[in-house]
mmCIF file of C-alpha atoms and ligand atoms in Angstrom:
data_model
loop_
_atom_site.group_PDB
_atom_site.id
_atom_site.type_symbol
_atom_site.label_atom_id
_atom_site.label_comp_id
_atom_site.label_asym_id
_atom_site.label_seq_id
_atom_site.Cartn_x
_atom_site.Cartn_y
_atom_site.Cartn_z
ATOM 1 C CA MET A 17 -5.536 80.541 -9.627
ATOM 2 C CA ALA A 18 -6.920 77.567 -11.509
ATOM 3 C CA GLY A 19 -9.160 76.239 -8.706
ATOM 4 C CA ILE A 20 -9.618 72.548 -8.007
ATOM 5 C CA LEU A 21 -7.632 70.401 -10.432
ATOM 6 C CA TYR A 22 -8.368 66.706 -10.913
ATOM 7 C CA LEU A 23 -6.069 64.407 -12.836
ATOM 8 C CA VAL A 24 -7.979 61.531 -14.415
ATOM 9 C CA ILE A 25 -5.938 58.459 -15.312
ATOM 10 C CA PRO A 26 -7.442 55.340 -16.923
ATOM 11 C CA CYS A 27 -5.601 52.210 -15.795
ATOM 12 C CA TYR A 28 -5.832 48.746 -17.227
ATOM 13 C CA ASN A 29 -3.469 46.177 -15.703
ATOM 14 C CA GLU A 30 -1.022 48.854 -14.641
ATOM 15 C CA GLU A 31 0.398 47.270 -11.459
ATOM 16 C CA GLU A 32 3.904 47.750 -12.832
ATOM 17 C CA ALA A 33 3.500 51.367 -13.893
ATOM 18 C CA LEU A 34 1.459 52.725 -10.945
ATOM 19 C CA PRO A 35 4.203 52.451 -8.280
ATOM 20 C CA ILE A 36 6.354 54.695 -10.500
ATOM 21 C CA THR A 37 3.568 56.987 -11.688
ATOM 22 C CA ALA A 38 1.817 57.647 -8.368
ATOM 23 C CA PRO A 39 4.757 59.261 -6.484
ATOM 24 C CA ILE A 40 5.665 61.442 -9.471
ATOM 25 C CA LEU A 41 2.128 62.809 -9.791
ATOM 26 C CA GLN A 42 1.796 63.118 -6.025
ATOM 27 C CA GLU A 43 4.886 65.277 -5.845
ATOM 28 C CA LYS A 44 3.791 67.342 -8.817
ATOM 29 C CA MET A 45 0.353 68.017 -7.305
ATOM 30 C CA HIS A 46 1.712 68.866 -3.857
ATOM 31 C CA ARG A 47 4.130 71.286 -5.470
ATOM 32 C CA LEU A 48 1.336 72.964 -7.452
ATOM 33 C CA MET A 49 -0.809 73.230 -4.311
ATOM 34 C CA ASP A 50 2.025 74.618 -2.184
ATOM 35 C CA SER A 51 2.761 77.308 -4.726
ATOM 36 C CA GLY A 52 -0.916 78.208 -4.836
ATOM 37 C CA VAL A 53 -1.382 77.423 -8.526
ATOM 38 C CA ILE A 54 -4.236 75.035 -7.770
ATOM 39 C CA ALA A 55 -6.619 74.667 -4.834
ATOM 40 C CA GLU A 56 -5.851 72.544 -1.768
ATOM 41 C CA ASN A 57 -8.456 69.860 -2.412
ATOM 42 C CA SER A 58 -7.192 68.931 -5.861
ATOM 43 C CA LYS A 59 -6.921 65.203 -6.523
ATOM 44 C CA ILE A 60 -5.417 62.420 -8.595
ATOM 45 C CA ILE A 61 -8.121 59.993 -9.701
ATOM 46 C CA PHE A 62 -7.193 56.597 -11.098
ATOM 47 C CA VAL A 63 -9.937 54.873 -13.087
ATOM 48 C CA ASN A 64 -9.575 51.122 -12.870
ATOM 49 C CA ASP A 65 -10.851 49.776 -16.178
ATOM 50 C CA GLY A 66 -11.577 46.208 -14.994
ATOM 51 C CA SER A 67 -7.944 45.256 -14.459
ATOM 52 C CA MET A 68 -7.150 41.619 -13.806
ATOM 53 C CA ASP A 69 -4.061 42.348 -11.709
ATOM 54 C CA LEU A 70 -3.480 44.270 -8.473
ATOM 55 C CA THR A 71 -4.218 47.708 -9.955
ATOM 56 C CA TRP A 72 -7.316 48.385 -7.836
ATOM 57 C CA LYS A 73 -5.616 47.132 -4.646
ATOM 58 C CA LEU A 74 -2.794 49.589 -5.295
ATOM 59 C CA ILE A 75 -5.224 52.449 -5.892
ATOM 60 C CA CYS A 76 -7.012 51.695 -2.605
ATOM 61 C CA ARG A 77 -3.681 51.654 -0.785
ATOM 62 C CA TYR A 78 -2.598 55.000 -2.225
ATOM 63 C CA HIS A 79 -5.975 56.436 -1.236
ATOM 64 C CA GLU A 80 -5.472 55.320 2.357
ATOM 65 C CA GLU A 81 -1.939 56.690 2.504
ATOM 66 C CA ASP A 82 -2.689 60.100 1.010
ATOM 67 C CA PRO A 83 -6.201 61.470 0.420
ATOM 68 C CA ILE A 84 -4.902 63.278 -2.655
ATOM 69 C CA PHE A 85 -5.399 59.918 -4.416
ATOM 70 C CA GLY A 86 -8.865 58.807 -5.363
ATOM 71 C CA GLY A 87 -10.181 55.955 -7.455
ATOM 72 C CA ILE A 88 -13.062 54.909 -9.626
ATOM 73 C CA ASN A 89 -13.616 51.207 -10.041
ATOM 74 C CA LEU A 90 -15.489 50.186 -13.184
ATOM 75 C CA SER A 91 -17.530 47.003 -13.156
ATOM 76 C CA ARG A 92 -15.454 45.514 -16.013
ATOM 77 C CA ASN A 93 -13.055 46.383 -18.815
ATOM 78 C CA ARG A 94 -14.690 48.794 -21.268
ATOM 79 C CA GLY A 95 -11.634 50.155 -23.031
ATOM 80 C CA HIS A 96 -9.597 53.306 -22.700
ATOM 81 C CA GLN A 97 -12.113 55.757 -24.217
ATOM 82 C CA ASN A 98 -14.976 54.596 -22.000
ATOM 83 C CA ALA A 99 -12.772 54.522 -18.911
ATOM 84 C CA LEU A 100 -11.685 58.071 -19.619
ATOM 85 C CA LEU A 101 -15.258 59.220 -20.113
ATOM 86 C CA ALA A 102 -16.299 57.456 -16.894
ATOM 87 C CA GLY A 103 -13.573 59.396 -15.090
ATOM 88 C CA LEU A 104 -14.555 62.765 -16.555
ATOM 89 C CA MET A 105 -18.264 62.292 -15.876
ATOM 90 C CA THR A 106 -17.754 61.037 -12.341
ATOM 91 C CA VAL A 107 -15.510 63.889 -11.218
ATOM 92 C CA LYS A 108 -17.107 66.743 -13.141
ATOM 93 C CA ASP A 109 -19.074 68.102 -10.197
ATOM 94 C CA ASP A 110 -16.078 68.039 -7.833
ATOM 95 C CA ALA A 111 -13.468 69.655 -10.063
ATOM 96 C CA ASP A 112 -13.103 73.053 -11.708
ATOM 97 C CA VAL A 113 -10.679 71.710 -14.252
ATOM 98 C CA VAL A 114 -9.623 68.210 -15.255
ATOM 99 C CA ILE A 115 -6.502 66.930 -17.002
ATOM 100 C CA SER A 116 -6.531 63.418 -18.465
ATOM 101 C CA LEU A 117 -3.366 61.416 -18.963
ATOM 102 C CA ASP A 118 -2.102 57.864 -19.322
ATOM 103 C CA ALA A 119 -0.949 55.727 -16.420
ATOM 104 C CA ASP A 120 2.431 55.006 -17.993
ATOM 105 C CA LEU A 121 3.470 58.701 -17.947
ATOM 106 C CA GLN A 122 4.568 58.592 -21.565
ATOM 107 C CA ASP A 123 3.332 62.148 -21.721
ATOM 108 C CA ASP A 124 5.616 64.675 -20.087
ATOM 109 C CA VAL A 125 4.015 65.709 -16.771
ATOM 110 C CA ASP A 126 5.599 69.150 -16.933
ATOM 111 C CA ALA A 127 3.104 70.035 -19.645
ATOM 112 C CA ILE A 128 0.544 70.179 -16.804
ATOM 113 C CA ASP A 129 1.960 73.556 -15.717
ATOM 114 C CA LYS A 130 1.693 74.905 -19.246
ATOM 115 C CA MET A 131 -1.866 73.626 -19.575
ATOM 116 C CA ILE A 132 -2.924 75.303 -16.330
ATOM 117 C CA ALA A 133 -1.306 78.531 -17.479
ATOM 118 C CA LYS A 134 -3.398 78.385 -20.656
ATOM 119 C CA TYR A 135 -6.519 77.667 -18.607
ATOM 120 C CA ASP A 136 -5.771 80.740 -16.492
ATOM 121 C CA GLU A 137 -5.589 82.740 -19.713
ATOM 122 C CA GLY A 138 -9.176 81.729 -20.357
ATOM 123 C CA TYR A 139 -9.035 78.612 -22.521
ATOM 124 C CA ASP A 140 -11.555 75.866 -21.780
ATOM 125 C CA VAL A 141 -9.826 73.076 -23.649
ATOM 126 C CA VAL A 142 -6.057 72.670 -23.925
ATOM 127 C CA TYR A 143 -4.847 69.869 -26.177
ATOM 128 C CA GLY A 144 -1.488 68.266 -25.461
ATOM 129 C CA VAL A 145 0.306 67.861 -28.775
ATOM 130 C CA ARG A 146 3.445 65.772 -29.223
ATOM 131 C CA ASN A 147 6.271 67.724 -30.760
ATOM 132 C CA ASP A 148 7.824 64.655 -32.372
ATOM 133 C CA ARG A 149 7.401 60.917 -32.708
ATOM 134 C CA LYS A 150 10.985 59.909 -32.030
ATOM 135 C CA THR A 151 10.092 57.309 -29.412
ATOM 136 C CA ASP A 152 7.678 55.492 -31.746
ATOM 137 C CA SER A 153 8.621 52.636 -33.994
ATOM 138 C CA PHE A 154 8.750 53.458 -37.690
ATOM 139 C CA MET A 155 5.527 51.515 -38.305
ATOM 140 C CA LYS A 156 3.585 53.297 -35.559
ATOM 141 C CA ARG A 157 4.806 56.682 -36.719
ATOM 142 C CA TRP A 158 3.945 56.031 -40.315
ATOM 143 C CA SER A 159 0.524 54.530 -39.599
ATOM 144 C CA ALA A 160 -0.381 57.327 -37.185
ATOM 145 C CA GLN A 161 0.556 60.045 -39.646
ATOM 146 C CA SER A 162 -1.272 58.526 -42.579
ATOM 147 C CA TYR A 163 -4.242 57.993 -40.303
ATOM 148 C CA TYR A 164 -4.485 61.639 -39.275
ATOM 149 C CA ARG A 165 -4.246 62.706 -42.891
ATOM 150 C CA PHE A 166 -6.903 60.215 -43.994
ATOM 151 C CA ALA A 167 -9.252 61.050 -41.116
ATOM 152 C CA ARG A 168 -9.018 64.742 -41.905
ATOM 153 C CA ARG A 169 -9.765 64.152 -45.563
ATOM 154 C CA MET A 170 -12.755 62.107 -44.450
ATOM 155 C CA GLY A 171 -14.047 65.115 -42.556
ATOM 156 C CA GLY A 172 -13.092 64.274 -38.967
ATOM 157 C CA GLU A 173 -11.924 67.255 -36.948
ATOM 158 C CA LEU A 174 -8.813 65.801 -35.366
ATOM 159 C CA ILE A 175 -6.017 67.725 -33.718
ATOM 160 C CA TYR A 176 -2.764 66.564 -35.286
ATOM 161 C CA ASN A 177 -0.606 64.411 -32.983
ATOM 162 C CA HIS A 178 -2.950 64.844 -30.043
ATOM 163 C CA ALA A 179 -3.835 61.743 -28.050
ATOM 164 C CA ASP A 180 -5.917 61.987 -24.912
ATOM 165 C CA TYR A 181 -3.608 64.206 -22.887
ATOM 166 C CA ARG A 182 -5.719 67.308 -22.418
ATOM 167 C CA LEU A 183 -7.149 69.818 -20.019
ATOM 168 C CA MET A 184 -10.859 70.508 -19.892
ATOM 169 C CA SER A 185 -12.744 73.071 -17.869
ATOM 170 C CA ARG A 186 -15.885 72.107 -16.037
ATOM 171 C CA ARG A 187 -18.155 73.716 -18.595
ATOM 172 C CA ALA A 188 -16.382 71.895 -21.430
ATOM 173 C CA ILE A 189 -16.975 68.566 -19.657
ATOM 174 C CA GLU A 190 -20.558 69.626 -19.036
ATOM 175 C CA GLY A 191 -20.838 70.189 -22.792
ATOM 176 C CA LEU A 192 -19.280 66.816 -23.521
ATOM 177 C CA SER A 193 -21.813 65.118 -21.248
ATOM 178 C CA GLN A 194 -24.576 66.230 -23.616
ATOM 179 C CA PHE A 195 -23.133 64.113 -26.398
ATOM 180 C CA SER A 196 -24.917 60.887 -25.656
ATOM 181 C CA GLU A 197 -23.511 58.727 -28.451
ATOM 182 C CA VAL A 198 -22.417 55.215 -27.659
ATOM 183 C CA ASN A 199 -19.727 55.071 -30.377
ATOM 184 C CA LEU A 200 -17.218 57.077 -28.519
ATOM 185 C CA PHE A 201 -14.140 58.712 -29.998
ATOM 186 C CA LEU A 202 -13.305 61.509 -27.599
ATOM 187 C CA ARG A 203 -10.578 63.058 -29.745
ATOM 188 C CA GLY A 204 -13.167 63.723 -32.411
ATOM 189 C CA ILE A 205 -16.039 64.828 -30.169
ATOM 190 C CA ILE A 206 -14.238 67.332 -27.976
ATOM 191 C CA PRO A 207 -13.518 69.784 -30.822
ATOM 192 C CA LEU A 208 -17.288 69.739 -31.479
ATOM 193 C CA VAL A 209 -18.021 70.861 -27.922
ATOM 194 C CA GLY A 210 -16.613 74.245 -28.841
ATOM 195 C CA TYR A 211 -15.385 76.910 -26.372
ATOM 196 C CA PRO A 212 -11.961 78.570 -26.688
ATOM 197 C CA SER A 213 -9.242 75.996 -27.135
ATOM 198 C CA THR A 214 -5.512 75.929 -27.687
ATOM 199 C CA THR A 215 -2.612 73.484 -27.776
ATOM 200 C CA VAL A 216 0.496 72.882 -25.715
ATOM 201 C CA GLN A 217 3.582 71.079 -27.031
ATOM 202 C CA TYR A 218 5.267 68.295 -25.092
ATOM 203 C CA SER A 219 7.689 65.481 -25.738
ATOM 204 C CA ARG A 220 6.584 61.907 -25.417
ATOM 205 C CA ASN A 221 8.765 59.327 -23.698
ATOM 206 C CA LYS A 222 8.772 55.583 -23.520
ATOM 207 C CA ARG A 223 6.275 53.778 -21.279
ATOM 208 C CA ASN A 224 7.783 53.733 -17.734
ATOM 209 C CA ALA A 225 6.926 50.084 -16.995
ATOM 210 C CA GLY A 226 4.848 47.213 -18.276
ATOM 211 C CA LYS A 227 3.630 46.622 -21.808
ATOM 212 C CA SER A 228 1.324 48.635 -24.037
ATOM 213 C CA LYS A 229 -2.316 47.880 -23.237
ATOM 214 C CA TYR A 230 -3.377 48.940 -26.701
ATOM 215 C CA THR A 231 -3.297 45.732 -28.686
ATOM 216 C CA LEU A 232 -3.286 45.913 -32.476
ATOM 217 C CA GLY A 233 -6.969 44.941 -32.443
ATOM 218 C CA LYS A 234 -7.897 47.754 -30.026
ATOM 219 C CA MET A 235 -5.914 50.237 -32.083
ATOM 220 C CA MET A 236 -7.610 49.232 -35.336
ATOM 221 C CA ALA A 237 -11.030 49.422 -33.690
ATOM 222 C CA LEU A 238 -10.250 52.931 -32.442
ATOM 223 C CA ALA A 239 -9.036 53.973 -35.887
ATOM 224 C CA ILE A 240 -12.179 52.719 -37.644
ATOM 225 C CA ASP A 241 -14.435 54.291 -35.010
ATOM 226 C CA GLY A 242 -12.590 57.554 -35.414
ATOM 227 C CA ILE A 243 -13.566 57.795 -39.038
ATOM 228 C CA THR A 244 -16.969 56.173 -39.168
ATOM 229 C CA SER A 245 -18.374 57.925 -36.124
ATOM 230 C CA PHE A 246 -17.690 61.336 -37.609
ATOM 231 C CA SER A 247 -18.185 61.142 -41.278
ATOM 232 C CA VAL A 248 -20.449 59.590 -43.864
ATOM 233 C CA LYS A 249 -17.859 60.269 -46.553
ATOM 234 C CA PRO A 250 -16.749 56.610 -46.770
ATOM 235 C CA MET A 251 -20.342 55.722 -47.671
ATOM 236 C CA ARG A 252 -20.430 58.418 -50.313
ATOM 237 C CA PHE A 253 -17.175 57.029 -51.643
ATOM 238 C CA VAL A 254 -18.842 53.618 -51.923
ATOM 239 C CA MET A 255 -21.693 55.172 -53.865
ATOM 240 C CA VAL A 256 -19.358 56.973 -56.267
ATOM 241 C CA THR A 257 -17.340 53.786 -56.806
ATOM 242 C CA GLY A 258 -20.565 51.918 -57.485
ATOM 243 C CA PHE A 259 -21.610 54.552 -60.017
ATOM 244 C CA ILE A 260 -18.264 54.487 -61.825
ATOM 245 C CA THR A 261 -18.358 50.685 -61.937
ATOM 246 C CA PHE A 262 -21.846 50.931 -63.428
ATOM 247 C CA LEU A 263 -20.603 53.307 -66.164
ATOM 248 C CA ILE A 264 -17.735 50.958 -66.943
ATOM 249 C CA SER A 265 -20.130 48.028 -67.170
ATOM 250 C CA ILE A 266 -22.238 49.869 -69.799
ATOM 251 C CA GLY A 267 -19.066 50.300 -71.856
ATOM 252 C CA MET A 268 -18.283 46.635 -71.347
ATOM 253 C CA LEU A 269 -21.784 45.663 -72.491
ATOM 254 C CA ILE A 270 -21.437 47.618 -75.732
ATOM 255 C CA TYR A 271 -17.962 46.192 -76.270
ATOM 256 C CA THR A 272 -19.186 42.628 -75.641
ATOM 257 C CA LEU A 273 -22.079 43.030 -78.111
ATOM 258 C CA ILE A 274 -19.743 44.353 -80.808
ATOM 259 C CA ARG A 275 -17.334 41.462 -80.244
ATOM 260 C CA PHE A 276 -20.267 39.017 -80.326
ATOM 261 C CA PHE A 277 -21.649 40.287 -83.632
ATOM 262 C CA THR A 278 -18.210 40.349 -85.232
ATOM 263 C CA GLY A 279 -17.605 36.749 -84.148
ATOM 264 C CA HIS A 280 -14.814 37.053 -81.561
ATOM 265 C CA THR A 281 -16.565 35.582 -78.516
ATOM 266 C CA ILE A 282 -13.998 33.182 -77.074
ATOM 267 C CA THR A 283 -11.200 35.637 -76.504
ATOM 268 C CA GLY A 284 -11.299 37.798 -73.426
ATOM 269 C CA TRP A 285 -11.157 35.166 -70.735
ATOM 270 C CA SER A 286 -8.442 37.072 -68.866
ATOM 271 C CA SER A 287 -10.291 40.384 -68.832
ATOM 272 C CA MET A 288 -13.376 38.535 -67.605
ATOM 273 C CA ASN A 289 -11.465 36.867 -64.844
ATOM 274 C CA VAL A 290 -9.872 40.090 -63.682
ATOM 275 C CA SER A 291 -13.119 42.025 -63.674
ATOM 276 C CA ILE A 292 -14.931 39.356 -61.657
ATOM 277 C CA TRP A 293 -12.330 39.586 -58.921
ATOM 278 C CA PHE A 294 -12.179 43.343 -59.099
ATOM 279 C CA ILE A 295 -15.912 43.889 -58.928
ATOM 280 C CA GLY A 296 -16.291 41.183 -56.300
ATOM 281 C CA GLY A 297 -13.700 42.973 -54.190
ATOM 282 C CA ILE A 298 -15.395 46.332 -54.520
ATOM 283 C CA VAL A 299 -18.771 44.839 -53.650
ATOM 284 C CA LEU A 300 -17.452 43.159 -50.531
ATOM 285 C CA LEU A 301 -15.588 46.281 -49.417
ATOM 286 C CA SER A 302 -18.657 48.417 -49.963
ATOM 287 C CA LEU A 303 -20.846 46.007 -48.050
ATOM 288 C CA GLY A 304 -18.321 46.107 -45.251
ATOM 289 C CA ILE A 305 -18.396 49.890 -45.049
ATOM 290 C CA VAL A 306 -22.183 50.030 -45.151
ATOM 291 C CA GLY A 307 -22.284 47.256 -42.560
ATOM 292 C CA GLU A 308 -20.004 49.265 -40.296
ATOM 293 C CA TYR A 309 -22.529 52.114 -40.273
ATOM 294 C CA ILE A 310 -25.473 49.808 -39.740
ATOM 295 C CA GLY A 311 -23.596 48.286 -36.835
ATOM 296 C CA LYS A 312 -23.117 51.773 -35.391
ATOM 297 C CA ILE A 313 -26.815 52.547 -35.751
ATOM 298 C CA TYR A 314 -27.649 49.248 -34.069
ATOM 299 C CA LEU A 315 -25.482 50.098 -31.092
ATOM 300 C CA GLU A 316 -26.853 53.633 -30.847
ATOM 301 C CA THR A 317 -30.484 52.442 -30.850
ATOM 302 C CA LYS A 318 -29.770 50.027 -28.030
ATOM 303 C CA ASN A 319 -28.315 52.925 -26.083
ATOM 304 C CA ARG A 320 -26.464 50.734 -23.629
ATOM 305 C CA PRO A 321 -24.543 52.356 -20.785
ATOM 306 C CA LYS A 322 -20.952 53.038 -21.779
ATOM 307 C CA TYR A 323 -19.625 52.035 -18.361
ATOM 308 C CA ILE A 324 -20.853 51.170 -14.903
ATOM 309 C CA VAL A 325 -19.149 52.657 -11.868
ATOM 310 C CA GLU A 326 -18.836 50.114 -9.092
ATOM 311 C CA GLU A 327 -17.121 52.336 -6.554
ATOM 312 C CA TYR A 328 -15.911 55.926 -6.255
ATOM 313 C CA LEU A 329 -13.224 56.582 -3.645
ATOM 314 C CA LYS A 330 -12.871 60.298 -3.042
HETATM 315 N N1 UDP B 420 -6.196 51.550 -21.002
HETATM 316 C C1 UDP B 420 -7.446 51.352 -20.438
HETATM 317 N N2 UDP B 420 -8.239 50.329 -20.903
HETATM 318 C C2 UDP B 420 -7.852 49.509 -21.944
HETATM 319 C C3 UDP B 420 -6.583 49.769 -22.537
HETATM 320 C C4 UDP B 420 -5.792 50.789 -22.059
HETATM 321 O O1 UDP B 420 -7.841 52.043 -19.503
HETATM 322 O O2 UDP B 420 -8.618 48.628 -22.313
HETATM 323 C C5 UDP B 420 -5.325 52.645 -20.483
HETATM 324 C C6 UDP B 420 -3.927 52.230 -20.057
HETATM 325 O O3 UDP B 420 -3.898 51.746 -18.737
HETATM 326 C C7 UDP B 420 -3.146 53.525 -20.211
HETATM 327 C C8 UDP B 420 -3.858 54.200 -21.376
HETATM 328 O O4 UDP B 420 -5.125 53.558 -21.527
HETATM 329 O O5 UDP B 420 -3.258 54.359 -19.076
HETATM 330 C C9 UDP B 420 -3.063 54.129 -22.665
HETATM 331 O O6 UDP B 420 -2.691 52.796 -22.925
HETATM 332 P P1 UDP B 420 -1.234 52.377 -23.387
HETATM 333 O O7 UDP B 420 -0.207 53.223 -22.716
HETATM 334 O O8 UDP B 420 -1.089 50.901 -23.187
HETATM 335 O O9 UDP B 420 -1.320 52.700 -24.944
HETATM 336 P P2 UDP B 420 -0.130 53.228 -25.905
HETATM 337 O O10 UDP B 420 0.510 54.371 -25.190
HETATM 338 O O11 UDP B 420 0.786 52.082 -26.074
HETATM 339 O O12 UDP B 420 -0.833 53.629 -27.161
HETATM 340 MG MG1 MG B 421 1.217 54.411 -23.327
#
């Protein structure tokens, strides 16, 4: 038996999705408890990430109707990754094993059974991996795939096609809690925690209600964090580019001198123009990348709390 299972579900403005999600999970959990797969006091914990709609009201109502539902209310919106971490850290002493999933149930809930089976076999971390990307738009599919490839080349240890649908044992969460960094990209940190891990395949559906809460801006921020919080390779790339540009400029200097002494100085306006833009572009890009790291260091030294829990209903 897997012991006490907690489901942790970050919710941001999910008043449309929760009324569909809650009964499905409730039924699932009761079924698992009745068949003795998980312990009686297992729970479903919704983390309200500073929603502006009725999300928290709904969570409180579910909690009153059935104690299987619990809730964590954050003091404001801190984003999906922080909300998820808040959930894991808050429940880690009450649960033996935790599964995190999204409030819109895009991830097939039947994978929960497979994950628990893997946990019973002795795995501490079970990653949910999508078996296809059929329900994604072409753009999302393409950008996601190129991103995974790029991130891997940059040295990030990412599990291919794994979002944040995963099972973690208590000791894995305990391990995660020792990573105190502020720049949080859970998908990249959890492989570093170690312990035996495996994957489980599932199919991903469309969001059950409401709109995606991941705006383009939030997605880009997550993508940049994913790479810069794990690897200094982009900075090394900047250095190599700088070095190559320097070598080219020596060649250009020699070339210019030869042209000067042979009396051809006026020609070459176009090459000049192109190189100014090219070098200017590289310089700005490089500054941007370096700046990104300095920004990260700045945030880490301030060591601000990643979230503040206002209330924990259990
Ligand atoms: N979410 C959150 N805080 C945010 C944005 C999103 O807690 O600032 C939650 C959201 O409620 C959902 C999960 O993160 O449970 C994934 O978001 P969504 O389904 O909108 O993303 P998508 O599946 O479109 O990538
Ligand atoms: Mg979703």
